[in-house]
mmCIF file of N, CA and C in Angstrom:
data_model
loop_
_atom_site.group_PDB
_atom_site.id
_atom_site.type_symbol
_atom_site.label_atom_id
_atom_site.label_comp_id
_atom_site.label_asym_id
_atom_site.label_seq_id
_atom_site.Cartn_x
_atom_site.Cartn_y
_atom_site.Cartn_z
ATOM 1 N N UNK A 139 -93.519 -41.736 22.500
ATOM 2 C CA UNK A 139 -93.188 -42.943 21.776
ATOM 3 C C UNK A 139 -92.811 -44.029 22.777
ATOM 4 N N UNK A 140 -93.808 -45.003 22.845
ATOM 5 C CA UNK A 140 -93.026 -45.856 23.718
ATOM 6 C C UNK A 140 -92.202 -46.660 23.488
ATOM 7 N N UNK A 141 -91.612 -47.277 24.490
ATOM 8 C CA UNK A 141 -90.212 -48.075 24.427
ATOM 9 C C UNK A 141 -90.441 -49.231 23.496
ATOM 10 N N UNK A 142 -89.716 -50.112 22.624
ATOM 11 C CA UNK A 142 -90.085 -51.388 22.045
ATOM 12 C C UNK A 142 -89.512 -52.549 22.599
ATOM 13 N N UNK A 143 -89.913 -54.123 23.261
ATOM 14 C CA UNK A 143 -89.531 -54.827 24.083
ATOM 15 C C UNK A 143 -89.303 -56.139 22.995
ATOM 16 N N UNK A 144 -88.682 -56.082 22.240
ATOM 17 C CA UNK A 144 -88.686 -57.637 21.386
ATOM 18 C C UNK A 144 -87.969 -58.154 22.087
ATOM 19 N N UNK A 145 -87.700 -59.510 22.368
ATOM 20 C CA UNK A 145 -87.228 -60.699 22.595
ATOM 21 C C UNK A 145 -85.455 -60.587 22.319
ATOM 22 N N UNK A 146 -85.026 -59.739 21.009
ATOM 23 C CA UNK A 146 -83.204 -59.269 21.439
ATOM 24 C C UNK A 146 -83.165 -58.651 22.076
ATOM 25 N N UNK A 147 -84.086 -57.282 22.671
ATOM 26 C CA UNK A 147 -83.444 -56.175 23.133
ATOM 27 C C UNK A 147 -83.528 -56.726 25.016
ATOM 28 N N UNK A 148 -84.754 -57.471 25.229
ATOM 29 C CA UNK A 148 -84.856 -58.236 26.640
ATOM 30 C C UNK A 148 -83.408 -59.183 26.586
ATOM 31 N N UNK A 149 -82.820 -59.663 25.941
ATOM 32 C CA UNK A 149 -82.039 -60.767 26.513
ATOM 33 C C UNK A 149 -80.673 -59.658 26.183
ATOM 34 N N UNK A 150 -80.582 -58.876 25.341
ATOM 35 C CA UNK A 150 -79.230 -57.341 25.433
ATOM 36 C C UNK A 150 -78.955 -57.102 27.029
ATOM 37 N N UNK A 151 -80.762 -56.676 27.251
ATOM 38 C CA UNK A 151 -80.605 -55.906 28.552
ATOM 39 C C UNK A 151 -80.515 -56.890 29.937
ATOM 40 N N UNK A 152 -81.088 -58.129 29.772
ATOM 41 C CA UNK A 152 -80.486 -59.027 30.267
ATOM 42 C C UNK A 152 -78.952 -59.249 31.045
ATOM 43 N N UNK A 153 -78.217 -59.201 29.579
ATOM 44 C CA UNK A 153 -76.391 -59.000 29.700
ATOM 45 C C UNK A 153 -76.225 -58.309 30.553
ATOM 46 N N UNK A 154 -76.485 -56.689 30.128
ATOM 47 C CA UNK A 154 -76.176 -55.652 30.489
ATOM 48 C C UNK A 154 -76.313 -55.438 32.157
ATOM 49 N N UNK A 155 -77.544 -55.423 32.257
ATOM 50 C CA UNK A 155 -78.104 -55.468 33.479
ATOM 51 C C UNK A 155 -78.053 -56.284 34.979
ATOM 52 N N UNK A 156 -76.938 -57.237 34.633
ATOM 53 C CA UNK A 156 -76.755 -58.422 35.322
ATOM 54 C C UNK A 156 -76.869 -57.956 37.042
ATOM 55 N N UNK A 157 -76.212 -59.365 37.722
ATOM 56 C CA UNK A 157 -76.336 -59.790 39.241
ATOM 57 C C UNK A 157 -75.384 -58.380 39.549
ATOM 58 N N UNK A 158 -74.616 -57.723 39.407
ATOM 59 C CA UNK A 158 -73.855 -56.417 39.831
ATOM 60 C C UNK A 158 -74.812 -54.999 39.691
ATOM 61 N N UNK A 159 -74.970 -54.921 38.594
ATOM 62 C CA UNK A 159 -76.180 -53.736 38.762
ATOM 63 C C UNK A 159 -77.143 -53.683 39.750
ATOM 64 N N UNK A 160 -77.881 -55.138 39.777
ATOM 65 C CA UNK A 160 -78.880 -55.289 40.579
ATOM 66 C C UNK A 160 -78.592 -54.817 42.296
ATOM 67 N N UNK A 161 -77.618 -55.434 42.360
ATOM 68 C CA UNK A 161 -76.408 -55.238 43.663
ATOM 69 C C UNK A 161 -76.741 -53.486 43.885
ATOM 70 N N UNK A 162 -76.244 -53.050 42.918
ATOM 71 C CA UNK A 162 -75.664 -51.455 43.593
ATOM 72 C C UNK A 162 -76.976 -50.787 43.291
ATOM 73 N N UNK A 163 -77.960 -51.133 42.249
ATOM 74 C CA UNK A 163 -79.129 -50.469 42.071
ATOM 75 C C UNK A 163 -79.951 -50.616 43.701
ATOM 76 N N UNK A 164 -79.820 -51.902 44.129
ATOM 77 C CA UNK A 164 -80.181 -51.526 45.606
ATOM 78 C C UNK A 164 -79.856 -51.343 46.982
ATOM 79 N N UNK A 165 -79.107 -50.754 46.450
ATOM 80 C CA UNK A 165 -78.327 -50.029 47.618
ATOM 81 C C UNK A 165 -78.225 -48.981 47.424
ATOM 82 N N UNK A 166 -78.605 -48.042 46.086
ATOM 83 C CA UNK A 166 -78.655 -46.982 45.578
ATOM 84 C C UNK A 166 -80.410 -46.910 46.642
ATOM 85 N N UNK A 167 -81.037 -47.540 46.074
ATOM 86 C CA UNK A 167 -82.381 -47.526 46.643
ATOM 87 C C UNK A 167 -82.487 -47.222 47.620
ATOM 88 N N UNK A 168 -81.582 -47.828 49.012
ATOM 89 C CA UNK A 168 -81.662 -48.013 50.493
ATOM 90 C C UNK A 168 -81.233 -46.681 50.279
ATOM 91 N N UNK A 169 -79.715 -46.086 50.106
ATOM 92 C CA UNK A 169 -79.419 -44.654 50.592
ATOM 93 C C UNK A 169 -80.200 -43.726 50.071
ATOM 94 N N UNK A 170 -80.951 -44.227 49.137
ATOM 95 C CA UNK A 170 -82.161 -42.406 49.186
ATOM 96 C C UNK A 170 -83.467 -42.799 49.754
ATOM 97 N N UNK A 171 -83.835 -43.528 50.209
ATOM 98 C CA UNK A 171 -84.765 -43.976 51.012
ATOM 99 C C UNK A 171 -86.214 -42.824 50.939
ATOM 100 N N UNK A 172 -86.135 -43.455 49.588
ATOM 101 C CA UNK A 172 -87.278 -42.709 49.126
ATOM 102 C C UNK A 172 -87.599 -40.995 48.699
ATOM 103 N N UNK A 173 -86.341 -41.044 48.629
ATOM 104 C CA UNK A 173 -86.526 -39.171 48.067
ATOM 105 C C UNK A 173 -85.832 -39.252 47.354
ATOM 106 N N UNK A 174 -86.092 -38.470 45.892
ATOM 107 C CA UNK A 174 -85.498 -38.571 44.566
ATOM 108 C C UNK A 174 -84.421 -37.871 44.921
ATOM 109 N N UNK A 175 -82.912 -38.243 44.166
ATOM 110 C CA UNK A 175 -81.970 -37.010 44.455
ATOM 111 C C UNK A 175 -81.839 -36.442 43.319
ATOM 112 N N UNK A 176 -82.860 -35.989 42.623
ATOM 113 C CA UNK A 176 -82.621 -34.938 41.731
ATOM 114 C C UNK A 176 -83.238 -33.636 42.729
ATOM 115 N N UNK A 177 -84.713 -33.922 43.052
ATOM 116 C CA UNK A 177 -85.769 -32.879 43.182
ATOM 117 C C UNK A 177 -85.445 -33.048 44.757
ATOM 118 N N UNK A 178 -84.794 -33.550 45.620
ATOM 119 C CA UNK A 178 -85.281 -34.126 46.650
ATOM 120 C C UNK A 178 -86.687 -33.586 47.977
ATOM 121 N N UNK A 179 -87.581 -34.285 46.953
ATOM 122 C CA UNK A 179 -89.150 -34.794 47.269
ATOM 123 C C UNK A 179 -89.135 -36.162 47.634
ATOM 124 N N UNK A 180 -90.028 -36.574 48.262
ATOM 125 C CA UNK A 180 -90.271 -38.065 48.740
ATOM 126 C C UNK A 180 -91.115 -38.581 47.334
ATOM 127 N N UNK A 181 -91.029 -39.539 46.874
ATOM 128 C CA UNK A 181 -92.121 -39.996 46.025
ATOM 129 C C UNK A 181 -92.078 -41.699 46.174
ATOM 130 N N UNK A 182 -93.168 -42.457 45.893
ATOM 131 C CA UNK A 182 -93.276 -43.496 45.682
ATOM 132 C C UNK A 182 -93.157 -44.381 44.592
ATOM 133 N N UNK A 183 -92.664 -43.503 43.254
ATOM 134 C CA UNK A 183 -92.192 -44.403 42.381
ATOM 135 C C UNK A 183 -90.785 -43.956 42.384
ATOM 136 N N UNK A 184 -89.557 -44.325 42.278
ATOM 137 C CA UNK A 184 -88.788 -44.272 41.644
ATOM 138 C C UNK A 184 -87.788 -44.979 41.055
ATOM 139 N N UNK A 185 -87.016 -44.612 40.190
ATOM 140 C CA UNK A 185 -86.091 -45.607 39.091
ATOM 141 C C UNK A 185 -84.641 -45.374 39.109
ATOM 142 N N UNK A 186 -84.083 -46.337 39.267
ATOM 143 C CA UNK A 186 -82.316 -46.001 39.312
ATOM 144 C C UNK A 186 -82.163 -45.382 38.042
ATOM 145 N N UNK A 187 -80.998 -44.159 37.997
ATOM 146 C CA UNK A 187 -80.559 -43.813 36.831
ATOM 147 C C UNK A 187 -78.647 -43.582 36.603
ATOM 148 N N UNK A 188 -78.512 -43.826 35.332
ATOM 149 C CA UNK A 188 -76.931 -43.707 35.729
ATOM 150 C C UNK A 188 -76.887 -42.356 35.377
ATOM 151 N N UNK A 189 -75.171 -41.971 36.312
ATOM 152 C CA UNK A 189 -75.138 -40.313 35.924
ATOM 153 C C UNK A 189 -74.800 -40.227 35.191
ATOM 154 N N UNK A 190 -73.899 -41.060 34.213
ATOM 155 C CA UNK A 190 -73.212 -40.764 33.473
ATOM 156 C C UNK A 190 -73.119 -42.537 32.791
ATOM 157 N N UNK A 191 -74.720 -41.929 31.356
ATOM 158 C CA UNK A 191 -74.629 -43.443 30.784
ATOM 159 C C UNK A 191 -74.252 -44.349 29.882
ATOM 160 N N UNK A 192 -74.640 -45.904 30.551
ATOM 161 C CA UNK A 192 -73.606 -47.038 30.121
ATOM 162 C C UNK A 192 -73.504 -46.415 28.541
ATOM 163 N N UNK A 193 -74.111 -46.400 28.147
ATOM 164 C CA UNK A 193 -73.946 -45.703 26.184
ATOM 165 C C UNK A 193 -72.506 -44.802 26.248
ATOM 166 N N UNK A 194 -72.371 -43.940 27.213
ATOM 167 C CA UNK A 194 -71.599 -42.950 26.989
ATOM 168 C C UNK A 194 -70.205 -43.621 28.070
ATOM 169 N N UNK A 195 -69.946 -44.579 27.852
ATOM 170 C CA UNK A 195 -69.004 -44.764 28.846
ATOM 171 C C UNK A 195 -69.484 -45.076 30.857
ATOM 172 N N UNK A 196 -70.491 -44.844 30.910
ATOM 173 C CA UNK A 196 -70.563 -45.230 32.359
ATOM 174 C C UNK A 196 -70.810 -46.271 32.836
ATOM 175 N N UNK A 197 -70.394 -46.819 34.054
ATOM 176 C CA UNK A 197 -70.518 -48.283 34.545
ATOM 177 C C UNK A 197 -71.749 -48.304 35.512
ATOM 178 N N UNK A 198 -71.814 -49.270 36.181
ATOM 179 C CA UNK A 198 -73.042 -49.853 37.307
ATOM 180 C C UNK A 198 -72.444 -49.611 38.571
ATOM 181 N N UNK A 199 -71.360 -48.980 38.699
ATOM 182 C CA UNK A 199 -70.893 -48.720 40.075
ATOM 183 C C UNK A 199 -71.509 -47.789 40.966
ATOM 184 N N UNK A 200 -72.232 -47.820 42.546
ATOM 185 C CA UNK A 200 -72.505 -47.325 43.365
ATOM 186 C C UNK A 200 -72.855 -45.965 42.878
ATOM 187 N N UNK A 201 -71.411 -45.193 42.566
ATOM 188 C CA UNK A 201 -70.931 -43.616 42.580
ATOM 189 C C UNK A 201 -71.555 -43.286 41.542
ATOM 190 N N UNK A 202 -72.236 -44.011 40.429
ATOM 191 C CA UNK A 202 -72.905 -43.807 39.209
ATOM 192 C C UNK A 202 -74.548 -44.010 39.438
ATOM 193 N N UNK A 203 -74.467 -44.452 40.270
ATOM 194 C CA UNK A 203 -76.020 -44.250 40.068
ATOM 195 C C UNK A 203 -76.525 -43.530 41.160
ATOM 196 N N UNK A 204 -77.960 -43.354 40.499
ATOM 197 C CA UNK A 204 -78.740 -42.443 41.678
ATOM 198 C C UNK A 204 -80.322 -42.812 41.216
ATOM 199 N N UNK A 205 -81.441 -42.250 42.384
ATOM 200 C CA UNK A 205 -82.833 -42.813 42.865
ATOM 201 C C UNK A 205 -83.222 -41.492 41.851
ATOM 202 N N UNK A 206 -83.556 -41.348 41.271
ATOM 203 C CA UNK A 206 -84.926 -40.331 40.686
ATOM 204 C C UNK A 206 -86.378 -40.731 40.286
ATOM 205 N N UNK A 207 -87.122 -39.797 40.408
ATOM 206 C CA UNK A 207 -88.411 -39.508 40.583
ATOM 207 C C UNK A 207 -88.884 -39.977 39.067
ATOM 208 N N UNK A 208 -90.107 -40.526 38.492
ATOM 209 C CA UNK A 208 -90.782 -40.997 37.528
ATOM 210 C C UNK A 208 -92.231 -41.301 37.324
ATOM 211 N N UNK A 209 -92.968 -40.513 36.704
ATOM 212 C CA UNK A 209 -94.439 -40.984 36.157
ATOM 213 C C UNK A 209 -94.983 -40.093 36.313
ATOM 214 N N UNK A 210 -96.457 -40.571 36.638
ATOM 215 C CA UNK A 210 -97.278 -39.269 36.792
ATOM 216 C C UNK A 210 -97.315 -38.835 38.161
ATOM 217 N N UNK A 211 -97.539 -37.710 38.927
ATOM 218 C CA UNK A 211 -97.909 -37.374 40.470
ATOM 219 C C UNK A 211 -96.830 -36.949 40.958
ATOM 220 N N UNK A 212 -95.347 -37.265 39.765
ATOM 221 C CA UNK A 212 -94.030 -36.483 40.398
ATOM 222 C C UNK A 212 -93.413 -35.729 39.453
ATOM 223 N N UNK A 213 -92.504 -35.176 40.040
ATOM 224 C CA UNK A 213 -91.392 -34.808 39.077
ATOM 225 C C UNK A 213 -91.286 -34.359 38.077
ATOM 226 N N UNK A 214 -90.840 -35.581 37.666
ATOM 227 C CA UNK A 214 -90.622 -36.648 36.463
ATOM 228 C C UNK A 214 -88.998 -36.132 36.166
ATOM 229 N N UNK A 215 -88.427 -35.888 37.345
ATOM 230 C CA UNK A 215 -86.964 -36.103 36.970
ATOM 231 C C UNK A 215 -86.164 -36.804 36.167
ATOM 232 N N UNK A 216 -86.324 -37.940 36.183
ATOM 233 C CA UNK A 216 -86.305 -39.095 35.629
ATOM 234 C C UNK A 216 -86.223 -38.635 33.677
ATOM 235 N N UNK A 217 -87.475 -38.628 33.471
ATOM 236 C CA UNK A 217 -87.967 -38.445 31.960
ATOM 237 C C UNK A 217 -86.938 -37.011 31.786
ATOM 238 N N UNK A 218 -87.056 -35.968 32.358
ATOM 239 C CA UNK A 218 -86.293 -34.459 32.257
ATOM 240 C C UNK A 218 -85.012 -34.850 31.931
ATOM 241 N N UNK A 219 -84.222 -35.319 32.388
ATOM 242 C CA UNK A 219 -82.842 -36.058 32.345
ATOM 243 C C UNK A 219 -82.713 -36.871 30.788
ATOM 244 N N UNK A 220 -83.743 -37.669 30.848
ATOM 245 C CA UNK A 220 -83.607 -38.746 29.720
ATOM 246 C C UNK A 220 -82.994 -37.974 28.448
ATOM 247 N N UNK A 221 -84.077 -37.107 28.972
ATOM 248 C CA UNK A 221 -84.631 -36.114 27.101
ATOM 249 C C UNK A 221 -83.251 -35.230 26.988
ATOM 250 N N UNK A 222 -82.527 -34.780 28.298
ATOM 251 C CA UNK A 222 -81.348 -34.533 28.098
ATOM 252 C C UNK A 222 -80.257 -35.027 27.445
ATOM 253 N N UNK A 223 -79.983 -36.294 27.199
ATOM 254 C CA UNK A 223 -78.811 -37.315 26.722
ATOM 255 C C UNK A 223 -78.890 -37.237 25.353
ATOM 256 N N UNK A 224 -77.891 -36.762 25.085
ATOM 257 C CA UNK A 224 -77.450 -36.792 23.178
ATOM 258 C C UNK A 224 -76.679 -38.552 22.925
ATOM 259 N N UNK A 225 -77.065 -38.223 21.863
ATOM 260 C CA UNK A 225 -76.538 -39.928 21.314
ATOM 261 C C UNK A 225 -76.252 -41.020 22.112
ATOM 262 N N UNK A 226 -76.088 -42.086 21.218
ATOM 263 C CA UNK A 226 -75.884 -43.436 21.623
ATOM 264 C C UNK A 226 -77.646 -44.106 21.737
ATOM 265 N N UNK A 227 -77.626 -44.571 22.389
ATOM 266 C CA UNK A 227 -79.389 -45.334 22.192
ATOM 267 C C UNK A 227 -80.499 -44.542 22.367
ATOM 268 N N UNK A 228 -80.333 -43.252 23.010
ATOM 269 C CA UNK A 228 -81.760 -42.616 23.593
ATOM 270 C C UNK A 228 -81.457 -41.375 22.297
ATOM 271 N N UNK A 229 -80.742 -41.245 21.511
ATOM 272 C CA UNK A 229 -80.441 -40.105 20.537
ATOM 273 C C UNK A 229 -82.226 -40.057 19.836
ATOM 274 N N UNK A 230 -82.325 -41.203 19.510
ATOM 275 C CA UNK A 230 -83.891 -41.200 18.413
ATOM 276 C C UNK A 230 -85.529 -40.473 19.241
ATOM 277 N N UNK A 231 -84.976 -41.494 20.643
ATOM 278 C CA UNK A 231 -86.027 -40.813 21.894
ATOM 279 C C UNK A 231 -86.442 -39.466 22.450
ATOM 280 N N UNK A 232 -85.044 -39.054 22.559
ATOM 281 C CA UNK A 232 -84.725 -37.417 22.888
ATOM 282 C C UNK A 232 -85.338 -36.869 22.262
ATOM 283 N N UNK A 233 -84.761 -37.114 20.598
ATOM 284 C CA UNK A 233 -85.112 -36.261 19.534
ATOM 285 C C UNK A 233 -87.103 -35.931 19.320
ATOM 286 N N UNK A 234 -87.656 -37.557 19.405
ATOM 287 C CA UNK A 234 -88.876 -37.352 19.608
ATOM 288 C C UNK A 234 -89.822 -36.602 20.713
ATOM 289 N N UNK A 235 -89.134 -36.785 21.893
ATOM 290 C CA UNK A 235 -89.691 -35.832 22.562
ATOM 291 C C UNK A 235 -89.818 -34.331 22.556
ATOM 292 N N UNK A 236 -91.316 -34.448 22.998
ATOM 293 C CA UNK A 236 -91.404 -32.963 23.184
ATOM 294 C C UNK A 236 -90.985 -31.704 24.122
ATOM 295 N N UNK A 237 -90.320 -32.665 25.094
ATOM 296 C CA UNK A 237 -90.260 -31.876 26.407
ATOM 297 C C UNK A 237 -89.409 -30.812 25.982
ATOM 298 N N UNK A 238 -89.014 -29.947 27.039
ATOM 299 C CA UNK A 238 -87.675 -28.823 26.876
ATOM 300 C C UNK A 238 -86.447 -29.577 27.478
ATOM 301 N N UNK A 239 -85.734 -29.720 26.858
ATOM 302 C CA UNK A 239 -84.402 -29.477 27.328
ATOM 303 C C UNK A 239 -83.809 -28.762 28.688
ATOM 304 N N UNK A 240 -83.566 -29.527 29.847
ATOM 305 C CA UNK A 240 -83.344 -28.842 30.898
ATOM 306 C C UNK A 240 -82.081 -29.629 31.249
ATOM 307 N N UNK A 241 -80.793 -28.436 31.263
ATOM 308 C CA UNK A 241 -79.667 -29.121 32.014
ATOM 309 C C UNK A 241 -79.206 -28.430 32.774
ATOM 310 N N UNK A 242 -78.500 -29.144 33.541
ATOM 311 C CA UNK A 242 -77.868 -29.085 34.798
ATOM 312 C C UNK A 242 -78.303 -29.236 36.312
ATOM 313 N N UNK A 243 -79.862 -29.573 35.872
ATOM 314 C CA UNK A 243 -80.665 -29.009 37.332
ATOM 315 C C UNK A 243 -80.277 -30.222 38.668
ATOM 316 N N UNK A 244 -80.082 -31.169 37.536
ATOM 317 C CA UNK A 244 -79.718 -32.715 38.609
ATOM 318 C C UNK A 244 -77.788 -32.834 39.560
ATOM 319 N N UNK A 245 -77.211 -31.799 38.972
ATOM 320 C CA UNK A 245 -75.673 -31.983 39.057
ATOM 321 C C UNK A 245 -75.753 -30.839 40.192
#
């Protein structure tokens, strides 16, 4: 199911996402310098993720985020994780996916 991009949820994530995230999201970037720290493999795509997310109480600080792996040709740490998170915004997503349920492998 893919994601839906209307015009509230861009200017939400806007807020959310501001000049501080951006900040620590790259610098999250620089210290894994290209290897996911879930799987740690080198890959060429990857996506900041929080460990513990903004939905559930977590902030944009440094210690919260981390580089994981995403798409096709990796991983897909990234997506494995997602499908992990119970409630708050990704509850409907999770639920649709098909994947398995895999926890703990990232901690």
């Amino acid at each position: 199911m893919p994601w839906t991009s209307d015009p509230a949820k861009r200017r939400r994530d806007q807020a959310t996402y501001g000049p501080q995230y951006r900040r620590a999201r790259d610098q999250a970037r620089q210290r894994a310098n290209g290897t996911c720290d879930g799987c740690q493999h080198r890959h060429g795509r990857l996506e900041c993720d929080h460990i513990i997310p903004v939905t559930q109480g977590g902030t944009h600080a440094l210690t919260n985020l981390r580089m994981l792996c995403k798409g096709p040709g990796t991983c897909q740490c990234h997506e494995r994780k997602t499908a992990t998170e119970g409630g708050g915004y990704r509850q409907s997503h999770a639920a649709a996916d098909p994947a398995p349920a895999v926890r703990g492998w990232w901690t």
